[in-house]
Short mmCIF file of C-alpha atoms and ligand atoms in Angstrom, two decimals:
data_model
loop_
_atom_site.label_atom_id
_atom_site.label_comp_id
_atom_site.label_asym_id
_atom_site.label_seq_id
_atom_site.Cartn_x
_atom_site.Cartn_y
_atom_site.Cartn_z
CA MET A 1 -30.92 -8.92 -23.34
CA ILE A 2 -27.33 -7.67 -24.12
CA GLU A 3 -25.20 -9.33 -26.63
CA MET A 4 -21.58 -9.85 -27.59
CA ARG A 5 -18.86 -11.81 -27.99
CA VAL A 6 -15.56 -12.03 -25.78
CA ASN A 7 -13.02 -13.98 -27.51
CA HIS A 8 -15.31 -15.36 -30.46
CA GLN A 9 -17.48 -16.25 -27.80
CA LEU A 10 -21.33 -15.52 -26.93
CA TYR A 11 -22.76 -14.15 -24.39
CA GLN A 12 -26.13 -12.96 -24.05
CA ILE A 13 -26.82 -10.59 -20.32
CA GLU A 14 -29.17 -9.97 -18.12
CA GLY A 15 -29.09 -6.44 -16.08
CA ASP A 16 -25.67 -3.84 -16.95
CA GLY A 17 -23.21 -3.11 -15.02
CA LYS A 18 -18.85 -2.31 -16.13
CA LEU A 19 -17.16 -4.20 -18.41
CA LEU A 20 -13.83 -5.14 -16.29
CA PRO A 21 -15.59 -6.85 -14.06
CA PHE A 22 -17.27 -8.75 -15.63
CA LEU A 23 -14.57 -10.23 -18.04
CA ARG A 24 -12.23 -10.29 -15.00
CA ASP A 25 -15.01 -12.54 -12.41
CA VAL A 26 -17.21 -14.27 -15.77
CA CYS A 27 -15.35 -14.39 -18.71
CA LYS A 28 -12.05 -15.24 -16.21
CA CYS A 29 -9.70 -13.15 -18.04
CA LYS A 30 -7.40 -11.64 -15.95
CA SER A 31 -5.40 -10.31 -18.94
CA VAL A 32 -7.30 -7.64 -18.57
CA LYS A 33 -5.49 -5.56 -15.56
CA ASP A 34 -7.46 -3.31 -12.62
CA GLY A 35 -4.78 -1.25 -12.31
CA CYS A 36 -7.06 2.07 -11.14
CA SER A 37 -10.36 1.40 -12.35
CA GLU A 38 -11.14 4.81 -12.81
CA GLY A 39 -9.42 5.27 -17.15
CA ALA A 40 -6.08 7.08 -15.86
CA CYS A 41 -3.70 3.72 -16.32
CA GLY A 42 -4.32 1.91 -19.61
CA ALA A 43 -3.65 -1.66 -18.24
CA CYS A 44 -7.35 -2.93 -18.43
CA HIS A 45 -7.11 -2.93 -23.22
CA VAL A 46 -9.25 -4.70 -24.71
CA LEU A 47 -10.39 -4.23 -28.38
CA VAL A 48 -13.17 -3.91 -29.48
CA ASP A 49 -13.74 -4.57 -32.76
CA GLY A 50 -10.62 -4.37 -33.64
CA LYS A 51 -9.92 -0.36 -31.10
CA ALA A 52 -8.45 -0.32 -28.19
CA VAL A 53 -11.10 0.69 -25.45
CA LYS A 54 -9.74 0.76 -20.95
CA ALA A 55 -12.63 -1.57 -20.71
CA CYS A 56 -13.39 0.61 -16.32
CA ILE A 57 -14.97 3.17 -18.57
CA PRO A 58 -17.79 1.28 -21.18
CA THR A 59 -20.78 -0.07 -19.35
CA LEU A 60 -21.91 -3.31 -20.55
CA SER A 61 -25.12 -1.82 -22.36
CA ASP A 62 -22.31 -0.11 -24.35
CA MET A 63 -20.65 -3.58 -25.78
CA ASP A 64 -24.05 -4.38 -27.01
CA GLY A 65 -23.45 -6.10 -30.55
CA ARG A 66 -20.17 -5.67 -29.92
CA HIS A 67 -16.98 -8.22 -29.77
CA ILE A 68 -14.20 -8.35 -27.06
CA LEU A 69 -11.01 -9.06 -27.77
CA THR A 70 -8.48 -9.71 -25.06
CA VAL A 71 -5.17 -11.06 -24.65
CA GLU A 72 -6.54 -14.63 -24.29
CA GLY A 73 -8.47 -14.87 -27.17
CA PHE A 74 -5.40 -13.71 -29.78
CA SER A 75 -4.60 -16.88 -32.03
CA GLN A 76 -1.69 -19.14 -30.57
CA GLU A 77 1.08 -17.18 -33.39
CA GLU A 78 -0.47 -13.88 -32.07
CA LYS A 79 0.65 -15.57 -28.13
CA GLU A 80 4.02 -16.44 -29.85
CA LEU A 81 4.90 -12.89 -31.40
CA TYR A 82 3.90 -10.46 -28.36
CA ALA A 83 5.07 -13.11 -25.47
CA TYR A 84 8.99 -13.56 -27.59
CA ALA A 85 9.04 -10.16 -28.73
CA PHE A 86 8.41 -8.42 -25.37
CA ALA A 87 10.83 -10.85 -23.55
CA HIS A 88 13.59 -10.35 -25.93
CA ALA A 89 13.53 -6.55 -25.73
CA GLY A 90 13.77 -6.86 -21.90
CA ALA A 91 10.93 -4.81 -21.84
CA VAL A 92 9.01 -7.01 -18.70
CA GLN A 93 9.71 -6.26 -16.16
CA CYS A 94 6.37 -6.68 -13.32
CA GLY A 95 4.99 -7.35 -15.69
CA PHE A 96 1.90 -5.80 -14.54
CA CYS A 97 1.17 -3.08 -17.47
CA ILE A 98 2.26 -5.51 -20.81
CA PRO A 99 -1.13 -7.39 -21.39
CA GLY A 100 -2.62 -3.89 -21.51
CA MET A 101 1.01 -2.90 -23.98
CA VAL A 102 0.31 -5.95 -25.71
CA ILE A 103 -3.44 -4.78 -26.01
CA CYS A 104 -2.65 -1.90 -27.64
CA ALA A 105 0.60 -3.17 -29.56
CA LYS A 106 -1.77 -5.51 -31.37
CA GLY A 107 -4.23 -2.82 -32.17
CA LEU A 108 -1.79 -0.09 -34.35
CA LEU A 109 -0.28 -3.50 -35.97
CA ASP A 110 -3.21 -5.10 -37.42
CA GLU A 111 -3.60 -1.88 -39.14
CA ASN A 112 -0.09 -0.65 -39.69
CA GLU A 113 3.02 -3.24 -40.27
CA ASN A 114 5.67 -0.39 -40.34
CA PRO A 115 5.14 2.08 -37.77
CA THR A 116 7.71 5.00 -37.02
CA ARG A 117 8.76 4.36 -33.33
CA LYS A 118 6.37 8.07 -33.78
CA GLU A 119 3.22 6.34 -34.09
CA ILE A 120 4.32 3.26 -31.12
CA ALA A 121 4.71 5.71 -28.67
CA TYR A 122 0.70 7.20 -29.72
CA ALA A 123 -0.44 3.93 -29.91
CA LEU A 124 1.11 3.22 -26.18
CA ARG A 125 -0.10 6.84 -24.88
CA ASN A 126 -3.26 6.26 -22.23
CA ASN A 127 -0.82 2.77 -20.78
CA ILE A 128 1.48 3.92 -18.06
CA CYS A 129 4.15 1.67 -16.64
CA ARG A 130 4.84 2.14 -13.32
CA CYS A 131 8.41 0.70 -13.70
CA THR A 132 9.07 2.93 -16.69
CA GLY A 133 10.59 0.83 -19.14
CA TYR A 134 8.49 2.33 -22.08
CA LYS A 135 11.72 2.47 -23.83
CA LYS A 136 12.27 -1.23 -23.58
CA ILE A 137 8.45 -1.66 -24.20
CA LEU A 138 9.31 0.58 -28.06
CA ASP A 139 11.78 -1.65 -28.42
CA ALA A 140 9.47 -4.85 -28.02
CA VAL A 141 6.51 -3.61 -30.60
CA GLU A 142 9.10 -2.99 -32.78
CA LEU A 143 9.96 -6.44 -32.73
CA ALA A 144 6.76 -7.51 -33.16
CA ALA A 145 5.93 -5.52 -36.16
CA LYS A 146 9.69 -6.82 -37.87
CA LEU A 147 8.77 -10.21 -37.01
CA LYS A 148 5.18 -10.02 -37.81
CA ARG A 149 6.56 -8.18 -41.61
CA GLU A 150 9.27 -10.78 -42.55
CA GLY A 151 6.84 -13.10 -42.24
CA ASN A 152 9.60 -16.42 -41.21
CA GLY A 153 8.37 -17.26 -37.24
CA ILE A 154 9.31 -16.70 -34.41
CA PRO A 155 12.47 -17.25 -33.09
CA ARG A 156 13.31 -20.13 -30.89
CA GLU A 157 14.31 -19.34 -27.17
CA GLU A 158 17.47 -20.47 -26.91
CA SER A 159 17.93 -22.70 -23.56
CA GLY A 160 21.36 -23.18 -22.17
CA TRP A 161 22.45 -19.48 -21.99
CA LYS A 162 26.16 -18.45 -20.78
CA LEU A 163 26.83 -15.63 -19.10
CA GLY A 164 27.17 -11.91 -20.98
CA GLU A 165 24.27 -12.93 -23.10
CA ARG A 166 20.73 -11.93 -23.16
CA ALA A 167 18.38 -13.99 -21.64
CA HIS A 168 14.74 -13.95 -21.52
CA ARG A 169 13.12 -12.81 -17.74
CA ILE A 170 11.38 -15.92 -16.67
CA ASP A 171 8.25 -15.47 -15.75
CA ALA A 172 8.22 -12.33 -19.16
CA ARG A 173 6.15 -15.25 -20.78
CA GLU A 174 3.30 -15.17 -18.07
CA LYS A 175 3.02 -11.37 -18.05
CA THR A 176 3.09 -10.99 -21.30
CA LEU A 177 0.24 -13.53 -22.20
CA GLY A 178 -1.37 -12.14 -18.21
CA TYR A 179 -2.22 -15.64 -16.98
CA GLY A 180 0.81 -14.68 -14.74
CA GLU A 181 -0.83 -14.29 -11.39
CA TYR A 182 -1.16 -10.45 -9.36
CA VAL A 183 -2.88 -10.80 -5.78
CA ASP A 184 -6.25 -9.55 -7.34
CA ASP A 185 -6.10 -12.30 -9.47
CA MET A 186 -6.09 -14.90 -6.87
CA GLU A 187 -9.05 -16.87 -6.00
CA ILE A 188 -9.54 -19.40 -3.37
CA GLU A 189 -12.66 -21.65 -2.92
CA GLY A 190 -14.03 -19.87 0.23
CA MET A 191 -12.85 -16.45 0.63
CA ILE A 192 -14.75 -14.19 1.94
CA TYR A 193 -14.20 -9.77 0.73
CA ALA A 194 -13.32 -7.54 3.46
CA SER A 195 -12.82 -3.76 2.97
CA ALA A 196 -12.20 -0.99 4.70
CA ILE A 197 -14.59 2.52 5.23
CA ARG A 198 -12.79 5.79 5.05
CA ALA A 199 -13.35 8.56 7.13
CA LYS A 200 -15.87 10.93 5.16
CA TYR A 201 -13.26 14.13 6.16
CA PRO A 202 -9.72 15.07 6.03
CA ARG A 203 -9.79 15.93 9.15
CA ALA A 204 -13.08 15.44 11.66
CA LYS A 205 -12.94 13.06 16.01
CA VAL A 206 -14.40 10.29 15.37
CA LEU A 207 -17.36 10.31 17.49
CA SER A 208 -19.42 7.26 16.75
CA ILE A 209 -19.29 3.66 14.50
CA ASP A 210 -22.23 1.82 14.50
CA GLY A 211 -22.18 -1.58 12.49
CA THR A 212 -25.77 -2.61 13.50
CA LYS A 213 -27.54 -3.04 10.59
CA ALA A 214 -24.68 -3.43 8.35
CA GLU A 215 -24.31 -6.97 10.85
CA ALA A 216 -27.61 -7.49 10.49
CA LEU A 217 -27.64 -8.16 6.48
CA PRO A 218 -27.15 -11.11 6.14
CA GLY A 219 -24.09 -12.99 4.12
CA VAL A 220 -22.10 -10.37 6.63
CA VAL A 221 -19.22 -12.35 8.71
CA GLY A 222 -18.90 -8.85 10.97
CA VAL A 223 -17.96 -4.57 11.36
CA TYR A 224 -15.18 -4.14 12.92
CA THR A 225 -13.27 -1.24 14.82
CA ALA A 226 -10.15 -0.27 16.78
CA ALA A 227 -11.84 -1.77 19.27
CA ASP A 228 -11.06 -4.88 17.82
CA ILE A 229 -7.49 -4.13 17.88
CA PRO A 230 -5.65 -5.17 20.82
CA GLY A 231 -3.32 -3.07 22.01
CA ASP A 232 -2.15 0.33 20.13
CA VAL A 233 -1.50 -0.47 16.90
CA LYS A 234 -0.05 1.79 14.50
CA VAL A 235 1.97 1.47 11.39
CA GLY A 236 4.50 3.42 9.45
CA HIS A 237 6.88 2.93 6.39
CA LEU A 238 9.49 5.58 7.68
CA VAL A 239 7.62 6.79 11.22
CA GLN A 240 5.10 4.67 12.96
CA ASP A 241 2.08 7.31 13.63
CA TRP A 242 -0.95 5.95 11.18
CA ASP A 243 -3.44 3.79 13.12
CA THR A 244 -4.93 0.93 11.55
CA MET A 245 -8.21 2.13 11.86
CA ILE A 246 -9.26 5.78 13.40
CA PRO A 247 -11.91 5.00 17.05
CA ALA A 248 -14.51 6.45 18.25
CA GLY A 249 -13.17 9.63 19.65
CA GLU A 250 -9.57 10.38 17.86
CA CYS A 251 -9.48 12.20 15.21
CA THR A 252 -9.15 11.66 10.88
CA ARG A 253 -5.77 13.39 9.27
CA TYR A 254 -6.75 12.49 5.60
CA LEU A 255 -9.62 10.66 3.10
CA GLY A 256 -7.51 7.42 3.15
CA ASP A 257 -7.85 6.99 6.80
CA ALA A 258 -10.05 3.93 7.81
CA VAL A 259 -12.31 4.17 10.05
CA ALA A 260 -13.75 0.38 9.95
CA LEU A 261 -13.83 -3.02 8.74
CA VAL A 262 -16.51 -4.85 7.07
CA ALA A 263 -16.64 -8.29 6.27
CA ALA A 264 -18.94 -10.03 3.48
CA GLU A 265 -19.73 -13.92 2.15
CA THR A 266 -19.40 -11.72 -1.36
CA PRO A 267 -18.36 -8.48 -2.85
CA GLU A 268 -22.22 -7.63 -3.80
CA ILE A 269 -23.02 -7.72 0.28
CA LEU A 270 -19.93 -6.30 0.97
CA GLU A 271 -20.98 -3.09 -0.67
CA LYS A 272 -24.44 -3.17 0.17
CA ALA A 273 -23.42 -3.54 3.68
CA LYS A 274 -20.63 -0.66 3.80
CA LYS A 275 -23.62 1.61 3.13
CA LEU A 276 -25.27 1.34 5.85
CA VAL A 277 -22.19 1.08 8.42
CA LYS A 278 -23.20 4.39 10.31
CA VAL A 279 -20.56 7.07 11.30
CA SER A 280 -21.00 10.20 12.37
CA TYR A 281 -18.20 13.21 13.27
CA GLU A 282 -17.26 17.17 13.69
CA GLU A 283 -15.38 18.03 11.25
CA MET A 284 -11.81 20.10 11.89
CA PRO A 285 -10.33 22.33 10.29
CA PHE A 286 -7.51 20.88 7.67
CA VAL A 287 -3.90 21.05 6.57
CA SER A 288 -3.76 20.31 2.51
CA SER A 289 -0.44 21.12 2.20
CA PRO A 290 3.08 21.35 3.43
CA TYR A 291 3.21 24.69 3.83
CA GLU A 292 -0.19 25.22 5.18
CA SER A 293 0.50 22.62 7.68
CA MET A 294 4.09 24.70 8.52
CA LYS A 295 2.29 28.15 10.05
CA GLU A 296 2.13 28.21 13.96
CA ASP A 297 -1.72 29.10 13.84
CA ALA A 298 -2.07 24.83 11.44
CA PRO A 299 -3.99 22.87 13.17
CA LYS A 300 -1.48 19.87 15.16
CA LEU A 301 -2.35 16.91 13.25
CA HIS A 302 -0.72 14.72 15.03
CA PRO A 303 0.32 15.43 18.80
CA GLY A 304 4.26 16.40 17.97
CA GLY A 305 3.60 18.59 15.95
CA ASN A 306 3.68 18.46 12.19
CA LEU A 307 7.08 18.23 10.99
CA LEU A 308 7.74 14.42 9.74
CA ALA A 309 11.91 15.21 9.22
CA HIS A 310 14.50 17.25 8.61
CA LYS A 311 17.56 16.14 7.80
CA HIS A 312 20.19 17.83 6.50
CA VAL A 313 22.87 16.48 4.39
CA SER A 314 25.92 17.23 3.61
CA ARG A 315 29.40 16.18 2.09
CA GLY A 316 32.57 17.47 2.68
CA ASN A 317 33.82 20.34 4.22
CA ALA A 318 31.39 22.83 3.41
CA GLU A 319 32.21 26.14 5.28
CA LYS A 320 35.84 25.80 3.67
CA ALA A 321 34.25 25.01 -0.12
CA ILE A 322 32.09 28.40 0.47
CA ALA A 323 34.87 29.63 1.65
CA ASN A 324 37.56 29.60 -0.86
CA ALA A 325 35.00 30.36 -4.12
CA LYS A 326 35.17 33.06 -6.00
CA TYR A 327 31.54 33.29 -5.67
CA VAL A 328 28.76 32.48 -3.50
CA CYS A 329 25.48 32.92 -3.99
CA THR A 330 22.90 31.48 -1.78
CA GLU A 331 19.08 29.83 -3.36
CA LYS A 332 16.75 27.56 -2.55
CA PHE A 333 16.56 24.34 -4.53
CA HIS A 334 14.21 22.55 -5.38
CA THR A 335 13.81 19.06 -6.38
CA PRO A 336 11.17 17.54 -9.09
CA TYR A 337 8.54 15.20 -8.08
CA THR A 338 8.89 11.95 -9.33
CA GLU A 339 5.36 10.43 -10.00
CA HIS A 340 6.20 6.71 -9.98
CA ALA A 341 2.68 6.19 -10.99
CA PHE A 342 0.31 3.73 -9.45
CA LEU A 343 -1.13 0.81 -10.95
CA GLU A 344 -2.67 -2.39 -9.66
CA LEU A 345 -5.02 -2.24 -6.59
CA GLU A 346 -4.00 -2.46 -2.55
CA CYS A 347 -5.11 -6.01 -1.51
CA ALA A 348 -4.24 -8.68 0.02
CA ILE A 349 -5.71 -12.43 0.71
CA ALA A 350 -5.29 -13.96 4.14
CA MET A 351 -5.98 -17.54 5.41
CA PRO A 352 -5.40 -19.69 8.27
CA TYR A 353 -1.90 -21.50 8.42
CA GLU A 354 -0.87 -23.16 10.26
CA ASP A 355 -1.41 -21.75 13.62
CA GLY A 356 -1.06 -18.23 12.16
CA VAL A 357 -1.97 -16.29 9.14
CA LEU A 358 -1.19 -16.82 5.43
CA ILE A 359 -0.42 -13.25 3.72
CA TYR A 360 -0.48 -12.49 0.32
CA SER A 361 -0.27 -8.89 -0.12
CA THR A 362 0.58 -6.57 -3.54
CA ASP A 363 2.78 -4.78 -0.76
CA ARG A 364 6.25 -5.15 -0.61
CA GLU A 365 7.30 -5.28 2.96
CA PRO A 366 5.73 -6.50 6.39
CA THR A 367 4.42 -3.02 7.68
CA ARG A 368 5.36 -3.84 11.50
CA PRO A 369 3.91 -2.82 14.27
CA SER A 370 5.12 -0.65 16.88
CA THR A 371 3.90 -1.82 19.82
CA ASN A 372 1.79 -4.53 21.22
CA ALA A 373 2.15 -6.37 18.40
CA PRO A 374 -1.49 -8.88 17.97
CA LYS A 375 -0.20 -12.44 18.23
CA CYS A 376 -0.98 -12.65 14.46
CA TRP A 377 2.35 -11.33 13.63
CA GLY A 378 5.09 -13.38 13.74
CA PHE A 379 4.09 -15.86 11.98
CA PRO A 380 4.64 -17.37 8.43
CA MET A 381 3.81 -14.71 6.12
CA LYS A 382 4.28 -14.42 2.51
CA ARG A 383 4.57 -11.27 0.66
CA CYS A 384 2.72 -9.60 3.94
CA GLY A 385 1.95 -6.14 4.05
CA TRP A 386 -0.69 -3.46 4.72
CA SER A 387 -2.08 -3.39 7.83
CA THR A 388 -5.57 -3.28 7.39
CA SER A 389 -5.49 -5.95 5.29
CA TRP A 390 -3.47 -8.89 7.59
CA TRP A 391 -6.09 -7.26 10.74
CA ALA A 392 -9.01 -8.22 8.06
CA ALA A 393 -7.09 -11.78 7.99
CA ASP A 394 -6.55 -12.14 11.51
CA LEU A 395 -10.72 -11.61 12.59
CA ALA A 396 -11.67 -13.25 9.97
CA ALA A 397 -9.62 -16.22 10.67
CA LYS A 398 -10.65 -16.02 14.42
CA ARG A 399 -14.32 -16.27 12.60
CA THR A 400 -14.01 -18.74 11.01
S1 LIG B 1 -7.43 2.04 -16.94
FE1 LIG B 1 -8.82 1.03 -16.74
S2 LIG B 1 -7.72 -0.13 -14.70
FE2 LIG B 1 -6.61 1.92 -15.28
S1 LIG B 2 6.89 -3.52 -16.18
FE1 LIG B 2 5.35 -1.69 -17.14
S2 LIG B 2 3.75 -1.89 -14.26
FE2 LIG B 2 5.71 -2.57 -14.57
#
């Protein structure tokens, strides 16, 4: 029996498991965000006996006898402090990383009430912000430290802003305190769960997909393949060359390709069912970099070859400028990679809506199918996006 306290409440737990799903699903502490599930982003930070820890790493048995604090367990005064400081500094953009930042800030300020900027940055070194708002986040922690030290209470948030004045974002408070809902935080009664089976090899011919054992498992709603999708539906933001699912007989192009979709009544049944789906492959040579893909003998990933796009950018009269230049040099220039730091699980929730499907998705824009759009396309959708997810919705809606 594991015993631990979460926000001062005692929990006695039989069995084991990861701390993060326990906090989110059992304790309903949705401020603890699941940004990557693998210790890379810091969105899931909690305080364990006062020290900042990423909740996606330890197991429940590691937490035996410990006290875990999430933003939900802060005193009202602390909530007001951080909500004000983060809103006032303009530190909250999408807000996904903010509760994790707040946890690390509290861990620091509880030990050091007057940290330097460098010490604040060090305390937040394991927290990624995909909106790249680090400067303002550091400003927010500095402001929180100052208000805490001075002990004169939290300034009242002004209402009736005038043009030119600094206004707090209207959703800054809910995002700082972690009760603002992202798709993964939403729970809908009677919801079923779906997840894709991804390609086992970066390039392989899918010989067969057998979902019969999985479908026989109680609680499984269905196993779906490309054959269940009417028409040839390809998606993609720049070029629509991405199969929603790879059909038997076709080739995968990378490890992320979906080959089947499983839907079940609970996440636990879903995980078991996914393991029962048998996919057989014939491995094929693959390319692992753009340079490899440019070689003449490189395997062709698409019928039209491997070149995605060739853009020529020119501004002004380049020929004349070169002809008149004192010196001319020819070089190859590369722009640096800008990794925007991926956070938040790719997920979507779909439900029957009037005569179509309503979708909540973490994506930004609709991914339009190229041809033979299925019937659900064009019906009311909210922040619709990732293709396999809306197929899941369509299929599940038909079943229910
Ligand atoms: S570090 Fe835990 S969810 Fe990313
Ligand atoms: S505000 Fe940090 S991830 Fe968006």
